[in-house]
């Protein structure tokens, strides 16, 4: 009555999407082990790999342009990362809580600054390998001295491309990172002790200059008065 049954034709595409294959689980695990085992830095599960902030260090998040001007305020082994057009400066744990009061004390509290701190309870995207070392220019000078520390394993792409974070100055395995980080306790010391006060003042000054320069992209008469 109803005739012969029609053959069942398989669907060209499955109703449920197939699970995505991880980009490189072996490399990801290797990087995680590098942070946890060689550096002793805690991480959280998941991808992308993220570092727990506030345990071994806090982070100052600033525009890369302002951060480059502050590198001279850091000890040679003080880690620095790039993430797009932002720079992450590692500072002593607890510094994030001190930042608002420190900016007030330095007379920066009333001004809008593109400056943030990540402290206890925060996370930071784990940087991969560092950007290539800068070659000395004629005369033996270079703009930014980069460390010779062994970088974490992993593919090296363009710095800051596709949201990737990379080390500008990588941490050194086997070294206690705390000794190289800017801290309030270094205030008043002589020599090259990393001083959080001088670092924050330098970064705030550069952030303010960047803001004024952008505002002054219009006719000079419309420029805001400097500090």
PDB file of C-alpha atoms in Angstrom:
ATOM      1  CA  UNK A   1       0.000   0.000   0.000  1.00  0.00           C
ATOM      2  CA  UNK A   2       2.670   2.412   0.968  1.00  0.00           C
ATOM      3  CA  UNK A   3       5.207   1.094  -1.521  1.00  0.00           C
ATOM      4  CA  UNK A   4       8.844   0.254  -0.912  1.00  0.00           C
ATOM      5  CA  UNK A   5      10.564   2.210   1.874  1.00  0.00           C
ATOM      6  CA  UNK A   6      12.944   4.939   0.804  1.00  0.00           C
ATOM      7  CA  UNK A   7      16.616   4.439   1.667  1.00  0.00           C
ATOM      8  CA  UNK A   8      17.918   6.460   4.604  1.00  0.00           C
ATOM      9  CA  UNK A   9      20.442   9.047   3.491  1.00  0.00           C
ATOM     10  CA  UNK A  10      23.117   9.964   6.026  1.00  0.00           C
ATOM     11  CA  UNK A  11      23.347  13.645   6.971  1.00  0.00           C
ATOM     12  CA  UNK A  12      26.305  15.450   5.475  1.00  0.00           C
ATOM     13  CA  UNK A  13      27.117  17.101   8.809  1.00  0.00           C
ATOM     14  CA  UNK A  14      26.622  15.745  12.352  1.00  0.00           C
ATOM     15  CA  UNK A  15      23.970  17.406  14.479  1.00  0.00           C
ATOM     16  CA  UNK A  16      26.414  17.789  17.369  1.00  0.00           C
ATOM     17  CA  UNK A  17      29.725  19.517  16.517  1.00  0.00           C
ATOM     18  CA  UNK A  18      32.785  17.410  17.027  1.00  0.00           C
ATOM     19  CA  UNK A  19      34.945  18.460  19.986  1.00  0.00           C
ATOM     20  CA  UNK A  20      37.816  20.766  19.147  1.00  0.00           C
ATOM     21  CA  UNK A  21      41.231  19.258  19.262  1.00  0.00           C
ATOM     22  CA  UNK A  22      43.643  21.132  21.553  1.00  0.00           C
ATOM     23  CA  UNK A  23      46.252  23.108  19.670  1.00  0.00           C
ATOM     24  CA  UNK A  24      49.171  21.317  21.301  1.00  0.00           C
ATOM     25  CA  UNK A  25      48.427  19.658  24.646  1.00  0.00           C
ATOM     26  CA  UNK A  26      52.000  18.426  25.039  1.00  0.00           C
ATOM     27  CA  UNK A  27      53.440  21.914  24.645  1.00  0.00           C
ATOM     28  CA  UNK A  28      50.786  23.376  26.935  1.00  0.00           C
ATOM     29  CA  UNK A  29      51.614  20.866  29.639  1.00  0.00           C
ATOM     30  CA  UNK A  30      55.301  21.558  29.213  1.00  0.00           C
ATOM     31  CA  UNK A  31      54.793  25.285  29.732  1.00  0.00           C
ATOM     32  CA  UNK A  32      52.620  24.644  32.783  1.00  0.00           C
ATOM     33  CA  UNK A  33      55.321  22.405  34.296  1.00  0.00           C
ATOM     34  CA  UNK A  34      57.904  25.092  33.581  1.00  0.00           C
ATOM     35  CA  UNK A  35      55.948  27.602  35.649  1.00  0.00           C
ATOM     36  CA  UNK A  36      54.957  25.235  38.451  1.00  0.00           C
ATOM     37  CA  UNK A  37      58.090  23.117  38.826  1.00  0.00           C
ATOM     38  CA  UNK A  38      60.966  25.351  37.754  1.00  0.00           C
ATOM     39  CA  UNK A  39      59.619  28.696  38.964  1.00  0.00           C
ATOM     40  CA  UNK A  40      57.278  27.562  41.713  1.00  0.00           C
ATOM     41  CA  UNK A  41      54.494  29.810  40.427  1.00  0.00           C
ATOM     42  CA  UNK A  42      50.926  28.552  40.954  1.00  0.00           C
ATOM     43  CA  UNK A  43      48.635  28.244  37.937  1.00  0.00           C
ATOM     44  CA  UNK A  44      44.932  27.492  37.491  1.00  0.00           C
ATOM     45  CA  UNK A  45      43.462  24.682  35.386  1.00  0.00           C
ATOM     46  CA  UNK A  46      42.224  25.476  31.904  1.00  0.00           C
ATOM     47  CA  UNK A  47      43.316  26.913  28.615  1.00  0.00           C
ATOM     48  CA  UNK A  48      44.742  29.490  28.055  1.00  0.00           C
ATOM     49  CA  UNK A  49      47.207  28.997  30.872  1.00  0.00           C
ATOM     50  CA  UNK A  50      46.830  31.596  33.616  1.00  0.00           C
ATOM     51  CA  UNK A  51      49.058  32.446  36.566  1.00  0.00           C
ATOM     52  CA  UNK A  52      47.839  33.131  40.089  1.00  0.00           C
ATOM     53  CA  UNK A  53      48.748  36.680  41.157  1.00  0.00           C
ATOM     54  CA  UNK A  54      49.205  37.843  44.748  1.00  0.00           C
ATOM     55  CA  UNK A  55      51.145  34.817  46.004  1.00  0.00           C
ATOM     56  CA  UNK A  56      54.691  35.385  44.726  1.00  0.00           C
ATOM     57  CA  UNK A  57      54.149  38.771  43.098  1.00  0.00           C
ATOM     58  CA  UNK A  58      51.615  41.434  42.109  1.00  0.00           C
ATOM     59  CA  UNK A  59      51.379  43.043  38.668  1.00  0.00           C
ATOM     60  CA  UNK A  60      51.297  46.627  37.423  1.00  0.00           C
ATOM     61  CA  UNK A  61      49.378  46.835  34.135  1.00  0.00           C
ATOM     62  CA  UNK A  62      50.359  49.902  32.101  1.00  0.00           C
ATOM     63  CA  UNK A  63      50.507  51.041  28.458  1.00  0.00           C
ATOM     64  CA  UNK A  64      53.584  49.568  26.807  1.00  0.00           C
ATOM     65  CA  UNK A  65      54.777  53.064  25.862  1.00  0.00           C
ATOM     66  CA  UNK A  66      54.779  54.125  29.502  1.00  0.00           C
ATOM     67  CA  UNK A  67      56.242  50.852  30.688  1.00  0.00           C
ATOM     68  CA  UNK A  68      59.299  51.058  28.450  1.00  0.00           C
ATOM     69  CA  UNK A  69      60.275  54.338  30.092  1.00  0.00           C
ATOM     70  CA  UNK A  70      60.138  52.672  33.509  1.00  0.00           C
ATOM     71  CA  UNK A  71      62.399  49.700  32.753  1.00  0.00           C
ATOM     72  CA  UNK A  72      65.420  51.553  34.107  1.00  0.00           C
ATOM     73  CA  UNK A  73      63.722  51.548  37.520  1.00  0.00           C
ATOM     74  CA  UNK A  74      63.765  47.750  37.628  1.00  0.00           C
ATOM     75  CA  UNK A  75      66.456  45.342  38.706  1.00  0.00           C
ATOM     76  CA  UNK A  76      68.033  43.377  35.828  1.00  0.00           C
ATOM     77  CA  UNK A  77      66.260  40.164  36.863  1.00  0.00           C
ATOM     78  CA  UNK A  78      62.841  41.743  37.430  1.00  0.00           C
ATOM     79  CA  UNK A  79      60.374  40.000  35.058  1.00  0.00           C
ATOM     80  CA  UNK A  80      58.401  42.080  32.546  1.00  0.00           C
ATOM     81  CA  UNK A  81      55.760  40.819  30.096  1.00  0.00           C
ATOM     82  CA  UNK A  82      54.024  42.241  27.035  1.00  0.00           C
ATOM     83  CA  UNK A  83      50.381  41.554  26.171  1.00  0.00           C
ATOM     84  CA  UNK A  84      49.302  43.411  23.054  1.00  0.00           C
ATOM     85  CA  UNK A  85      49.808  47.123  23.713  1.00  0.00           C
ATOM     86  CA  UNK A  86      50.022  46.579  27.485  1.00  0.00           C
ATOM     87  CA  UNK A  87      53.045  45.923  29.656  1.00  0.00           C
ATOM     88  CA  UNK A  88      52.911  43.888  32.857  1.00  0.00           C
ATOM     89  CA  UNK A  89      55.552  44.801  35.447  1.00  0.00           C
ATOM     90  CA  UNK A  90      55.948  42.285  38.255  1.00  0.00           C
ATOM     91  CA  UNK A  91      56.189  43.911  41.691  1.00  0.00           C
ATOM     92  CA  UNK A  92      56.275  42.629  45.255  1.00  0.00           C
ATOM     93  CA  UNK A  93      53.201  40.814  46.555  1.00  0.00           C
ATOM     94  CA  UNK A  94      50.927  43.252  48.389  1.00  0.00           C
ATOM     95  CA  UNK A  95      51.853  46.198  46.163  1.00  0.00           C
ATOM     96  CA  UNK A  96      48.404  46.287  44.545  1.00  0.00           C
ATOM     97  CA  UNK A  97      46.867  47.242  47.888  1.00  0.00           C
ATOM     98  CA  UNK A  98      49.429  49.996  48.335  1.00  0.00           C
ATOM     99  CA  UNK A  99      48.933  51.539  44.883  1.00  0.00           C
ATOM    100  CA  UNK A 100      45.921  53.846  45.580  1.00  0.00           C
ATOM    101  CA  UNK A 101      47.533  55.356  48.676  1.00  0.00           C
ATOM    102  CA  UNK A 102      50.885  55.614  46.933  1.00  0.00           C
ATOM    103  CA  UNK A 103      49.362  57.526  44.005  1.00  0.00           C
ATOM    104  CA  UNK A 104      47.689  59.909  46.475  1.00  0.00           C
ATOM    105  CA  UNK A 105      50.973  60.446  48.293  1.00  0.00           C
ATOM    106  CA  UNK A 106      52.704  61.195  44.991  1.00  0.00           C
ATOM    107  CA  UNK A 107      49.924  63.699  44.055  1.00  0.00           C
ATOM    108  CA  UNK A 108      48.659  61.522  41.207  1.00  0.00           C
ATOM    109  CA  UNK A 109      45.445  60.433  42.888  1.00  0.00           C
ATOM    110  CA  UNK A 110      43.185  63.092  41.342  1.00  0.00           C
ATOM    111  CA  UNK A 111      44.272  62.480  37.744  1.00  0.00           C
ATOM    112  CA  UNK A 112      42.923  59.794  35.396  1.00  0.00           C
ATOM    113  CA  UNK A 113      45.797  57.430  34.690  1.00  0.00           C
ATOM    114  CA  UNK A 114      45.743  54.336  32.503  1.00  0.00           C
ATOM    115  CA  UNK A 115      47.392  52.406  35.317  1.00  0.00           C
ATOM    116  CA  UNK A 116      46.023  49.351  37.118  1.00  0.00           C
ATOM    117  CA  UNK A 117      47.295  46.784  39.584  1.00  0.00           C
ATOM    118  CA  UNK A 118      46.477  43.081  39.878  1.00  0.00           C
ATOM    119  CA  UNK A 119      46.841  41.631  43.361  1.00  0.00           C
ATOM    120  CA  UNK A 120      45.578  38.834  45.567  1.00  0.00           C
ATOM    121  CA  UNK A 121      42.815  36.826  43.915  1.00  0.00           C
ATOM    122  CA  UNK A 122      43.771  38.027  40.425  1.00  0.00           C
ATOM    123  CA  UNK A 123      45.007  36.091  37.420  1.00  0.00           C
ATOM    124  CA  UNK A 124      47.433  36.894  34.613  1.00  0.00           C
ATOM    125  CA  UNK A 125      47.644  35.271  31.183  1.00  0.00           C
ATOM    126  CA  UNK A 126      50.819  33.201  31.251  1.00  0.00           C
ATOM    127  CA  UNK A 127      53.376  34.661  28.835  1.00  0.00           C
ATOM    128  CA  UNK A 128      55.075  32.288  26.414  1.00  0.00           C
ATOM    129  CA  UNK A 129      58.574  32.774  25.101  1.00  0.00           C
ATOM    130  CA  UNK A 130      60.276  36.154  25.207  1.00  0.00           C
ATOM    131  CA  UNK A 131      60.513  38.498  22.274  1.00  0.00           C
ATOM    132  CA  UNK A 132      63.853  38.276  20.394  1.00  0.00           C
ATOM    133  CA  UNK A 133      66.802  40.024  21.969  1.00  0.00           C
ATOM    134  CA  UNK A 134      67.501  43.454  20.598  1.00  0.00           C
ATOM    135  CA  UNK A 135      70.678  43.683  18.591  1.00  0.00           C
ATOM    136  CA  UNK A 136      73.120  46.369  19.696  1.00  0.00           C
ATOM    137  CA  UNK A 137      73.062  49.455  17.539  1.00  0.00           C
ATOM    138  CA  UNK A 138      76.268  51.193  16.382  1.00  0.00           C
ATOM    139  CA  UNK A 139      78.063  52.591  19.375  1.00  0.00           C
ATOM    140  CA  UNK A 140      77.299  49.605  21.574  1.00  0.00           C
ATOM    141  CA  UNK A 141      73.964  50.926  22.877  1.00  0.00           C
ATOM    142  CA  UNK A 142      70.576  49.271  23.005  1.00  0.00           C
ATOM    143  CA  UNK A 143      67.199  50.662  23.932  1.00  0.00           C
ATOM    144  CA  UNK A 144      66.102  47.948  26.357  1.00  0.00           C
ATOM    145  CA  UNK A 145      68.459  45.426  27.980  1.00  0.00           C
ATOM    146  CA  UNK A 146      66.907  41.964  27.916  1.00  0.00           C
ATOM    147  CA  UNK A 147      67.818  39.155  30.238  1.00  0.00           C
ATOM    148  CA  UNK A 148      69.670  36.038  29.188  1.00  0.00           C
ATOM    149  CA  UNK A 149      67.439  33.739  31.242  1.00  0.00           C
ATOM    150  CA  UNK A 150      66.223  30.498  29.727  1.00  0.00           C
ATOM    151  CA  UNK A 151      62.745  31.089  28.288  1.00  0.00           C
ATOM    152  CA  UNK A 152      59.791  28.802  28.915  1.00  0.00           C
ATOM    153  CA  UNK A 153      59.205  26.260  26.155  1.00  0.00           C
ATOM    154  CA  UNK A 154      56.584  26.894  23.514  1.00  0.00           C
ATOM    155  CA  UNK A 155      56.138  28.371  20.060  1.00  0.00           C
ATOM    156  CA  UNK A 156      57.366  31.885  19.491  1.00  0.00           C
ATOM    157  CA  UNK A 157      55.032  34.070  17.468  1.00  0.00           C
ATOM    158  CA  UNK A 158      54.856  37.773  16.881  1.00  0.00           C
ATOM    159  CA  UNK A 159      55.018  39.700  20.148  1.00  0.00           C
ATOM    160  CA  UNK A 160      51.514  40.427  21.346  1.00  0.00           C
ATOM    161  CA  UNK A 161      49.876  38.927  18.259  1.00  0.00           C
ATOM    162  CA  UNK A 162      46.415  37.351  18.544  1.00  0.00           C
ATOM    163  CA  UNK A 163      46.194  38.270  22.202  1.00  0.00           C
ATOM    164  CA  UNK A 164      49.309  36.283  23.137  1.00  0.00           C
ATOM    165  CA  UNK A 165      51.393  37.373  26.092  1.00  0.00           C
ATOM    166  CA  UNK A 166      55.182  37.118  25.837  1.00  0.00           C
ATOM    167  CA  UNK A 167      58.093  37.781  28.170  1.00  0.00           C
ATOM    168  CA  UNK A 168      60.153  40.876  27.507  1.00  0.00           C
ATOM    169  CA  UNK A 169      62.337  40.048  30.497  1.00  0.00           C
ATOM    170  CA  UNK A 170      61.678  36.411  31.436  1.00  0.00           C
ATOM    171  CA  UNK A 171      61.968  35.076  34.997  1.00  0.00           C
ATOM    172  CA  UNK A 172      65.029  33.030  35.828  1.00  0.00           C
ATOM    173  CA  UNK A 173      64.472  29.413  36.907  1.00  0.00           C
ATOM    174  CA  UNK A 174      66.145  28.566  40.189  1.00  0.00           C
ATOM    175  CA  UNK A 175      66.076  32.178  41.412  1.00  0.00           C
ATOM    176  CA  UNK A 176      63.797  33.668  44.033  1.00  0.00           C
ATOM    177  CA  UNK A 177      61.799  36.222  42.083  1.00  0.00           C
ATOM    178  CA  UNK A 178      60.953  38.202  45.232  1.00  0.00           C
ATOM    179  CA  UNK A 179      64.505  39.535  45.548  1.00  0.00           C
ATOM    180  CA  UNK A 180      64.277  41.336  42.194  1.00  0.00           C
ATOM    181  CA  UNK A 181      60.800  42.882  42.562  1.00  0.00           C
ATOM    182  CA  UNK A 182      60.145  46.545  43.376  1.00  0.00           C
ATOM    183  CA  UNK A 183      58.851  46.965  46.920  1.00  0.00           C
ATOM    184  CA  UNK A 184      58.047  49.750  49.379  1.00  0.00           C
ATOM    185  CA  UNK A 185      60.687  48.386  51.738  1.00  0.00           C
ATOM    186  CA  UNK A 186      63.369  49.533  49.270  1.00  0.00           C
ATOM    187  CA  UNK A 187      62.458  53.214  49.794  1.00  0.00           C
ATOM    188  CA  UNK A 188      65.472  55.207  50.913  1.00  0.00           C
ATOM    189  CA  UNK A 189      68.056  52.559  50.098  1.00  0.00           C
ATOM    190  CA  UNK A 190      71.134  53.384  48.079  1.00  0.00           C
ATOM    191  CA  UNK A 191      72.292  51.656  44.948  1.00  0.00           C
ATOM    192  CA  UNK A 192      70.166  49.615  42.593  1.00  0.00           C
ATOM    193  CA  UNK A 193      67.541  48.368  45.051  1.00  0.00           C
ATOM    194  CA  UNK A 194      64.205  48.154  43.176  1.00  0.00           C
ATOM    195  CA  UNK A 195      62.027  50.884  44.665  1.00  0.00           C
ATOM    196  CA  UNK A 196      58.238  50.699  44.152  1.00  0.00           C
ATOM    197  CA  UNK A 197      57.800  54.419  44.850  1.00  0.00           C
ATOM    198  CA  UNK A 198      60.161  55.520  42.094  1.00  0.00           C
ATOM    199  CA  UNK A 199      58.724  52.933  39.712  1.00  0.00           C
ATOM    200  CA  UNK A 200      55.108  54.043  40.281  1.00  0.00           C
ATOM    201  CA  UNK A 201      56.042  57.714  39.998  1.00  0.00           C
ATOM    202  CA  UNK A 202      57.858  57.083  36.714  1.00  0.00           C
ATOM    203  CA  UNK A 203      55.001  55.030  35.274  1.00  0.00           C
ATOM    204  CA  UNK A 204      52.382  57.570  36.398  1.00  0.00           C
ATOM    205  CA  UNK A 205      54.374  60.407  34.834  1.00  0.00           C
ATOM    206  CA  UNK A 206      54.627  58.551  31.532  1.00  0.00           C
ATOM    207  CA  UNK A 207      50.930  57.599  31.581  1.00  0.00           C
ATOM    208  CA  UNK A 208      50.077  61.278  32.096  1.00  0.00           C
ATOM    209  CA  UNK A 209      52.338  62.317  29.215  1.00  0.00           C
ATOM    210  CA  UNK A 210      50.739  59.738  26.931  1.00  0.00           C
ATOM    211  CA  UNK A 211      47.279  61.063  27.829  1.00  0.00           C
ATOM    212  CA  UNK A 212      48.319  64.670  27.192  1.00  0.00           C
ATOM    213  CA  UNK A 213      49.957  63.783  23.899  1.00  0.00           C
ATOM    214  CA  UNK A 214      46.793  62.105  22.694  1.00  0.00           C
ATOM    215  CA  UNK A 215      44.733  65.091  23.798  1.00  0.00           C
ATOM    216  CA  UNK A 216      47.148  67.421  22.007  1.00  0.00           C
ATOM    217  CA  UNK A 217      46.683  65.629  18.704  1.00  0.00           C
ATOM    218  CA  UNK A 218      44.266  68.514  18.049  1.00  0.00           C
ATOM    219  CA  UNK A 219      45.233  72.204  17.592  1.00  0.00           C
ATOM    220  CA  UNK A 220      47.677  73.450  20.257  1.00  0.00           C
ATOM    221  CA  UNK A 221      45.109  75.826  21.760  1.00  0.00           C
ATOM    222  CA  UNK A 222      42.988  72.852  22.875  1.00  0.00           C
ATOM    223  CA  UNK A 223      45.811  71.100  24.707  1.00  0.00           C
ATOM    224  CA  UNK A 224      45.362  70.638  28.414  1.00  0.00           C
ATOM    225  CA  UNK A 225      47.826  72.253  30.747  1.00  0.00           C
ATOM    226  CA  UNK A 226      50.672  69.996  31.877  1.00  0.00           C
ATOM    227  CA  UNK A 227      51.188  68.892  35.387  1.00  0.00           C
TER     228      UNK A 227
END
